[in-house]
mmCIF file of C-alpha atoms in Angstrom:
data_model
loop_
_atom_site.group_PDB
_atom_site.id
_atom_site.type_symbol
_atom_site.label_atom_id
_atom_site.label_comp_id
_atom_site.label_asym_id
_atom_site.label_seq_id
_atom_site.Cartn_x
_atom_site.Cartn_y
_atom_site.Cartn_z
ATOM 1 C CA UNK A 1 78.592 11.388 94.660
ATOM 2 C CA UNK A 2 80.581 8.841 92.639
ATOM 3 C CA UNK A 3 80.707 5.050 92.676
ATOM 4 C CA UNK A 4 83.514 4.946 95.230
ATOM 5 C CA UNK A 5 81.902 7.513 97.528
ATOM 6 C CA UNK A 6 78.579 5.644 97.436
ATOM 7 C CA UNK A 7 80.165 2.284 98.304
ATOM 8 C CA UNK A 8 80.826 1.002 101.816
ATOM 9 C CA UNK A 9 83.961 -1.060 102.267
ATOM 10 C CA UNK A 10 84.056 -3.494 105.179
ATOM 11 C CA UNK A 11 87.186 -4.906 106.787
ATOM 12 C CA UNK A 12 86.982 -8.275 108.535
ATOM 13 C CA UNK A 13 89.174 -7.455 111.510
ATOM 14 C CA UNK A 14 88.789 -10.868 113.146
ATOM 15 C CA UNK A 15 87.559 -14.351 112.305
ATOM 16 C CA UNK A 16 87.179 -15.252 115.974
ATOM 17 C CA UNK A 17 83.687 -15.425 117.444
ATOM 18 C CA UNK A 18 82.120 -16.382 120.771
ATOM 19 C CA UNK A 19 78.974 -17.835 119.203
ATOM 20 C CA UNK A 20 78.483 -20.859 116.955
ATOM 21 C CA UNK A 21 75.509 -19.998 114.772
ATOM 22 C CA UNK A 22 74.546 -22.712 112.305
ATOM 23 C CA UNK A 23 73.864 -20.229 109.512
ATOM 24 C CA UNK A 24 77.248 -18.478 109.670
ATOM 25 C CA UNK A 25 79.143 -18.156 106.390
ATOM 26 C CA UNK A 26 82.360 -16.675 107.771
ATOM 27 C CA UNK A 27 84.293 -19.980 107.477
ATOM 28 C CA UNK A 28 84.812 -19.021 103.832
ATOM 29 C CA UNK A 29 86.910 -16.092 105.002
ATOM 30 C CA UNK A 30 88.954 -17.829 107.688
ATOM 31 C CA UNK A 31 92.619 -17.124 108.227
ATOM 32 C CA UNK A 32 94.784 -15.404 110.794
ATOM 33 C CA UNK A 33 93.496 -12.044 111.931
ATOM 34 C CA UNK A 34 94.923 -9.033 110.168
ATOM 35 C CA UNK A 35 97.680 -7.329 112.144
ATOM 36 C CA UNK A 36 97.164 -3.758 113.297
ATOM 37 C CA UNK A 37 99.830 -2.658 110.817
ATOM 38 C CA UNK A 38 97.981 -4.280 107.908
ATOM 39 C CA UNK A 39 94.660 -2.789 109.012
ATOM 40 C CA UNK A 40 96.191 0.691 109.113
ATOM 41 C CA UNK A 41 97.642 0.116 105.647
ATOM 42 C CA UNK A 42 94.200 -0.949 104.414
ATOM 43 C CA UNK A 43 92.637 2.179 105.940
ATOM 44 C CA UNK A 44 95.232 4.303 104.132
ATOM 45 C CA UNK A 45 94.329 2.573 100.855
ATOM 46 C CA UNK A 46 90.618 3.079 101.500
ATOM 47 C CA UNK A 47 91.213 6.808 101.919
ATOM 48 C CA UNK A 48 93.536 6.931 98.894
ATOM 49 C CA UNK A 49 90.821 5.343 96.716
ATOM 50 C CA UNK A 50 88.291 7.911 97.898
ATOM 51 C CA UNK A 51 85.942 5.815 100.061
ATOM 52 C CA UNK A 52 84.061 7.793 102.710
ATOM 53 C CA UNK A 53 82.636 4.907 104.783
ATOM 54 C CA UNK A 54 84.402 1.963 106.383
ATOM 55 C CA UNK A 55 82.882 -0.916 108.322
ATOM 56 C CA UNK A 56 84.516 -3.295 110.776
ATOM 57 C CA UNK A 57 83.222 -6.875 110.911
ATOM 58 C CA UNK A 58 83.977 -10.191 112.568
ATOM 59 C CA UNK A 59 83.664 -12.785 113.868
ATOM 60 C CA UNK A 60 83.052 -10.716 116.959
ATOM 61 C CA UNK A 61 84.973 -7.459 116.672
ATOM 62 C CA UNK A 62 85.195 -6.809 120.409
ATOM 63 C CA UNK A 63 87.438 -9.862 120.780
ATOM 64 C CA UNK A 64 90.195 -7.636 119.362
ATOM 65 C CA UNK A 65 92.053 -5.907 122.186
ATOM 66 C CA UNK A 66 93.311 -3.193 119.827
ATOM 67 C CA UNK A 67 89.889 -2.208 118.484
ATOM 68 C CA UNK A 68 90.181 1.281 119.984
ATOM 69 C CA UNK A 69 93.436 1.847 118.094
ATOM 70 C CA UNK A 70 91.811 0.672 114.844
ATOM 71 C CA UNK A 71 88.813 2.977 115.285
ATOM 72 C CA UNK A 72 90.989 5.893 116.312
ATOM 73 C CA UNK A 73 93.111 5.534 113.179
ATOM 74 C CA UNK A 74 90.072 5.381 110.881
ATOM 75 C CA UNK A 75 88.551 8.366 112.675
ATOM 76 C CA UNK A 76 91.708 10.415 112.210
ATOM 77 C CA UNK A 77 91.573 9.575 108.503
ATOM 78 C CA UNK A 78 88.091 11.214 108.436
ATOM 79 C CA UNK A 79 86.168 8.021 107.637
ATOM 80 C CA UNK A 80 82.594 7.408 108.746
ATOM 81 C CA UNK A 81 82.725 4.223 110.819
ATOM 82 C CA UNK A 82 80.188 1.383 110.875
ATOM 83 C CA UNK A 83 80.555 -1.657 113.135
ATOM 84 C CA UNK A 84 78.698 -4.956 113.456
ATOM 85 C CA UNK A 85 78.704 -7.018 116.647
ATOM 86 C CA UNK A 86 76.583 -9.599 118.427
ATOM 87 C CA UNK A 87 76.681 -7.228 121.408
ATOM 88 C CA UNK A 88 77.632 -9.844 123.980
ATOM 89 C CA UNK A 89 80.837 -8.030 124.982
ATOM 90 C CA UNK A 90 79.386 -4.510 124.813
ATOM 91 C CA UNK A 91 79.361 -2.995 128.287
ATOM 92 C CA UNK A 92 79.645 0.629 129.448
ATOM 93 C CA UNK A 93 83.320 0.840 128.423
ATOM 94 C CA UNK A 94 82.551 -0.346 124.894
ATOM 95 C CA UNK A 95 79.563 2.013 124.599
ATOM 96 C CA UNK A 96 81.879 4.943 125.395
ATOM 97 C CA UNK A 97 84.169 3.729 122.618
ATOM 98 C CA UNK A 98 81.262 3.531 120.183
ATOM 99 C CA UNK A 99 80.033 6.980 121.189
ATOM 100 C CA UNK A 100 83.434 8.467 120.455
ATOM 101 C CA UNK A 101 84.092 6.924 117.055
ATOM 102 C CA UNK A 102 81.108 5.186 115.468
ATOM 103 C CA UNK A 103 78.276 6.459 113.255
ATOM 104 C CA UNK A 104 76.293 3.187 112.985
ATOM 105 C CA UNK A 105 76.265 0.201 115.353
ATOM 106 C CA UNK A 106 74.682 -3.038 114.106
ATOM 107 C CA UNK A 107 73.364 -5.862 116.293
ATOM 108 C CA UNK A 108 71.168 -8.855 115.392
ATOM 109 C CA UNK A 109 67.710 -9.985 116.457
ATOM 110 C CA UNK A 110 66.332 -13.107 114.791
ATOM 111 C CA UNK A 111 63.341 -13.990 116.954
ATOM 112 C CA UNK A 112 60.536 -12.245 118.839
ATOM 113 C CA UNK A 113 61.132 -14.328 121.973
ATOM 114 C CA UNK A 114 64.111 -16.030 123.556
ATOM 115 C CA UNK A 115 62.862 -19.479 122.549
ATOM 116 C CA UNK A 116 62.331 -18.471 118.916
ATOM 117 C CA UNK A 117 65.744 -16.821 118.813
ATOM 118 C CA UNK A 118 67.379 -19.970 120.177
ATOM 119 C CA UNK A 119 65.932 -21.939 117.259
ATOM 120 C CA UNK A 120 68.092 -19.729 115.043
ATOM 121 C CA UNK A 121 71.229 -19.471 117.149
ATOM 122 C CA UNK A 122 71.344 -22.738 119.103
ATOM 123 C CA UNK A 123 72.425 -22.032 122.696
ATOM 124 C CA UNK A 124 73.517 -18.401 122.157
ATOM 125 C CA UNK A 125 70.993 -16.092 123.884
ATOM 126 C CA UNK A 126 71.012 -13.312 121.300
ATOM 127 C CA UNK A 127 67.486 -12.214 122.217
ATOM 128 C CA UNK A 128 68.335 -11.083 125.745
ATOM 129 C CA UNK A 129 71.722 -9.671 124.694
ATOM 130 C CA UNK A 130 70.097 -7.394 122.131
ATOM 131 C CA UNK A 131 67.141 -6.376 124.315
ATOM 132 C CA UNK A 132 69.452 -5.556 127.212
ATOM 133 C CA UNK A 133 71.379 -3.157 124.988
ATOM 134 C CA UNK A 134 68.205 -1.577 123.584
ATOM 135 C CA UNK A 135 66.968 -1.002 127.145
ATOM 136 C CA UNK A 136 70.300 0.592 128.030
ATOM 137 C CA UNK A 137 70.132 2.828 124.938
ATOM 138 C CA UNK A 138 66.580 3.816 125.939
ATOM 139 C CA UNK A 139 67.802 4.997 129.342
ATOM 140 C CA UNK A 140 70.656 6.941 127.785
ATOM 141 C CA UNK A 141 70.465 7.696 124.072
ATOM 142 C CA UNK A 142 73.712 6.856 122.271
ATOM 143 C CA UNK A 143 75.524 9.287 120.004
ATOM 144 C CA UNK A 144 75.606 6.650 117.262
ATOM 145 C CA UNK A 145 72.681 5.233 115.298
ATOM 146 C CA UNK A 146 71.541 1.677 115.944
ATOM 147 C CA UNK A 147 70.685 -0.793 113.180
ATOM 148 C CA UNK A 148 69.107 -4.160 113.910
ATOM 149 C CA UNK A 149 69.786 -6.982 111.460
ATOM 150 C CA UNK A 150 67.498 -9.976 111.018
ATOM 151 C CA UNK A 151 68.390 -12.991 108.916
ATOM 152 C CA UNK A 152 65.258 -14.270 107.166
ATOM 153 C CA UNK A 153 65.098 -18.080 107.116
ATOM 154 C CA UNK A 154 62.605 -20.936 107.106
ATOM 155 C CA UNK A 155 62.665 -20.809 110.900
ATOM 156 C CA UNK A 156 61.649 -17.174 111.455
ATOM 157 C CA UNK A 157 59.917 -16.188 108.199
ATOM 158 C CA UNK A 158 56.526 -16.099 109.952
ATOM 159 C CA UNK A 159 57.913 -14.281 113.001
ATOM 160 C CA UNK A 160 59.142 -11.121 111.250
ATOM 161 C CA UNK A 161 56.153 -8.934 112.087
ATOM 162 C CA UNK A 162 56.370 -9.991 115.738
ATOM 163 C CA UNK A 163 60.082 -9.122 115.733
ATOM 164 C CA UNK A 164 59.158 -5.701 114.328
ATOM 165 C CA UNK A 165 56.586 -5.221 117.081
ATOM 166 C CA UNK A 166 59.248 -5.970 119.691
ATOM 167 C CA UNK A 167 61.535 -3.384 118.088
ATOM 168 C CA UNK A 168 59.081 -0.579 117.369
ATOM 169 C CA UNK A 169 56.115 -0.926 119.735
ATOM 170 C CA UNK A 170 57.785 -1.274 123.125
ATOM 171 C CA UNK A 171 58.117 1.808 125.320
ATOM 172 C CA UNK A 172 60.936 0.155 127.233
ATOM 173 C CA UNK A 173 63.305 -0.217 124.277
ATOM 174 C CA UNK A 174 65.270 2.229 122.162
ATOM 175 C CA UNK A 175 63.631 2.247 118.751
ATOM 176 C CA UNK A 176 66.325 1.335 116.223
ATOM 177 C CA UNK A 177 67.259 3.859 113.546
ATOM 178 C CA UNK A 178 67.243 1.091 110.969
ATOM 179 C CA UNK A 179 66.150 -2.517 110.579
ATOM 180 C CA UNK A 180 67.943 -4.539 107.939
ATOM 181 C CA UNK A 181 66.487 -7.818 106.679
ATOM 182 C CA UNK A 182 69.182 -10.139 105.364
ATOM 183 C CA UNK A 183 69.322 -13.163 103.083
ATOM 184 C CA UNK A 184 70.727 -16.468 104.235
ATOM 185 C CA UNK A 185 73.852 -17.470 102.289
ATOM 186 C CA UNK A 186 74.492 -21.128 101.473
ATOM 187 C CA UNK A 187 78.200 -20.945 102.319
ATOM 188 C CA UNK A 188 80.227 -23.208 104.622
ATOM 189 C CA UNK A 189 78.122 -23.817 107.766
ATOM 190 C CA UNK A 190 75.233 -22.372 105.841
ATOM 191 C CA UNK A 191 75.698 -24.896 103.051
ATOM 192 C CA UNK A 192 75.665 -27.763 105.549
ATOM 193 C CA UNK A 193 72.490 -26.421 107.154
ATOM 194 C CA UNK A 194 70.707 -25.113 104.060
ATOM 195 C CA UNK A 195 67.692 -27.387 104.508
ATOM 196 C CA UNK A 196 67.124 -25.852 107.919
ATOM 197 C CA UNK A 197 67.489 -22.190 106.961
ATOM 198 C CA UNK A 198 67.260 -21.543 103.213
ATOM 199 C CA UNK A 199 64.538 -19.472 101.523
ATOM 200 C CA UNK A 200 64.660 -18.875 97.785
ATOM 201 C CA UNK A 201 64.758 -15.337 96.444
ATOM 202 C CA UNK A 202 61.024 -15.228 95.656
ATOM 203 C CA UNK A 203 60.095 -16.239 99.205
ATOM 204 C CA UNK A 204 62.609 -13.792 100.676
ATOM 205 C CA UNK A 205 61.238 -10.835 98.691
ATOM 206 C CA UNK A 206 57.668 -11.795 99.596
ATOM 207 C CA UNK A 207 58.426 -11.842 103.316
ATOM 208 C CA UNK A 208 60.445 -8.638 103.078
ATOM 209 C CA UNK A 209 57.620 -6.795 101.301
ATOM 210 C CA UNK A 210 54.983 -8.166 103.696
ATOM 211 C CA UNK A 211 56.986 -6.881 106.648
ATOM 212 C CA UNK A 212 57.556 -3.419 105.169
ATOM 213 C CA UNK A 213 53.910 -3.158 104.190
ATOM 214 C CA UNK A 214 52.698 -4.111 107.675
ATOM 215 C CA UNK A 215 54.678 -1.294 109.247
ATOM 216 C CA UNK A 216 53.452 1.057 106.500
ATOM 217 C CA UNK A 217 57.039 1.927 105.544
ATOM 218 C CA UNK A 218 57.194 4.445 108.393
ATOM 219 C CA UNK A 219 60.347 2.853 109.756
ATOM 220 C CA UNK A 220 63.720 2.515 108.057
ATOM 221 C CA UNK A 221 63.381 -1.121 106.965
ATOM 222 C CA UNK A 222 65.718 -2.267 104.204
ATOM 223 C CA UNK A 223 67.792 -5.047 102.763
ATOM 224 C CA UNK A 224 71.387 -4.567 101.515
ATOM 225 C CA UNK A 225 70.928 -4.078 97.796
ATOM 226 C CA UNK A 226 73.305 -1.135 97.926
ATOM 227 C CA UNK A 227 76.902 -1.722 96.910
ATOM 228 C CA UNK A 228 79.515 -2.914 99.356
ATOM 229 C CA UNK A 229 82.876 -4.642 99.382
ATOM 230 C CA UNK A 230 84.596 -6.814 101.989
ATOM 231 C CA UNK A 231 88.321 -7.089 102.676
ATOM 232 C CA UNK A 232 89.242 -10.481 104.132
ATOM 233 C CA UNK A 233 92.089 -11.585 106.384
ATOM 234 C CA UNK A 234 94.408 -11.953 103.374
ATOM 235 C CA UNK A 235 93.726 -8.377 102.240
ATOM 236 C CA UNK A 236 91.674 -9.585 99.280
ATOM 237 C CA UNK A 237 88.737 -7.477 98.098
ATOM 238 C CA UNK A 238 85.551 -9.542 97.859
ATOM 239 C CA UNK A 239 82.264 -8.619 96.199
ATOM 240 C CA UNK A 240 78.901 -10.329 96.699
ATOM 241 C CA UNK A 241 77.590 -12.243 93.693
ATOM 242 C CA UNK A 242 74.748 -14.752 93.581
ATOM 243 C CA UNK A 243 74.971 -15.949 97.178
ATOM 244 C CA UNK A 244 78.740 -16.067 97.282
ATOM 245 C CA UNK A 245 81.716 -13.774 97.656
ATOM 246 C CA UNK A 246 83.996 -13.452 94.662
ATOM 247 C CA UNK A 247 87.608 -12.366 95.009
ATOM 248 C CA UNK A 248 88.478 -9.300 92.937
ATOM 249 C CA UNK A 249 92.112 -8.713 93.804
ATOM 250 C CA UNK A 250 94.394 -7.893 96.710
ATOM 251 C CA UNK A 251 93.802 -4.303 97.820
ATOM 252 C CA UNK A 252 97.533 -3.586 97.509
ATOM 253 C CA UNK A 253 97.576 -4.647 93.831
ATOM 254 C CA UNK A 254 94.482 -3.013 92.352
ATOM 255 C CA UNK A 255 94.205 0.425 90.757
ATOM 256 C CA UNK A 256 91.361 2.815 91.517
ATOM 257 C CA UNK A 257 90.037 2.891 87.931
ATOM 258 C CA UNK A 258 89.805 -0.918 87.846
ATOM 259 C CA UNK A 259 87.952 -0.938 91.167
ATOM 260 C CA UNK A 260 85.502 1.702 89.928
ATOM 261 C CA UNK A 261 84.837 -0.363 86.792
ATOM 262 C CA UNK A 262 84.127 -3.509 88.822
ATOM 263 C CA UNK A 263 81.792 -1.660 91.195
ATOM 264 C CA UNK A 264 79.955 -0.186 88.216
ATOM 265 C CA UNK A 265 79.467 -3.594 86.581
ATOM 266 C CA UNK A 266 78.185 -5.008 89.887
ATOM 267 C CA UNK A 267 75.605 -2.223 90.228
ATOM 268 C CA UNK A 268 74.379 -2.760 86.662
ATOM 269 C CA UNK A 269 73.895 -6.479 87.312
ATOM 270 C CA UNK A 270 71.975 -5.799 90.530
ATOM 271 C CA UNK A 271 69.649 -3.420 88.708
ATOM 272 C CA UNK A 272 68.914 -5.777 85.801
#
């Protein structure tokens, strides 16, 4: 596999969201939502460049009424589809949509109880939203794989093992196919609330390793050190760099060889 094939490219299909989490960094990417025509053009470019995986992000992606059309187009272009959602709008109809098109479905869980989760997400009851879906997936196994994401912060750094126990030791819940531990980014809302949430890199790695060690590495627990790109609402390609997203160039103006070079440099820096 080459650099392009090993890279996941995510498209931010909406900036709208039905939650108001204090750690959210998406304000840095605000703008009008991409039109369906622009998203299809981006998908065509993604295929032209040789990417094999595409992700759809928000905001909350299920606020888009044309999400089925977007997924159908990517599916017809033979792309493996990944989606991230808070799960609040995912009912039986949406699960059928996911079963038809999606390879990986990501939902968050940031606390081992409702009260601990609310400390992270204010009044948004993410705990019960996520557990309700995991119970539903237990009753009827989905065709897609499920990945839980947990943002590690000052608030929940000592709750990670308990969150893992909720995910992996309950007979009533679907055991996720992956658990991704994420870093808090000091961007926009996150910058304003950094004293509440921020852990430095040393603390983050310590908590990550403690959690993996506790579960004896028998589950798929990871953090996103693999390469990925994001396309924002202005069709700009962004790459993560030192707790921020750096604009590379508009996807309609960049050549494949330049993109490969930039991805290669990013990987080298991450491995130093």
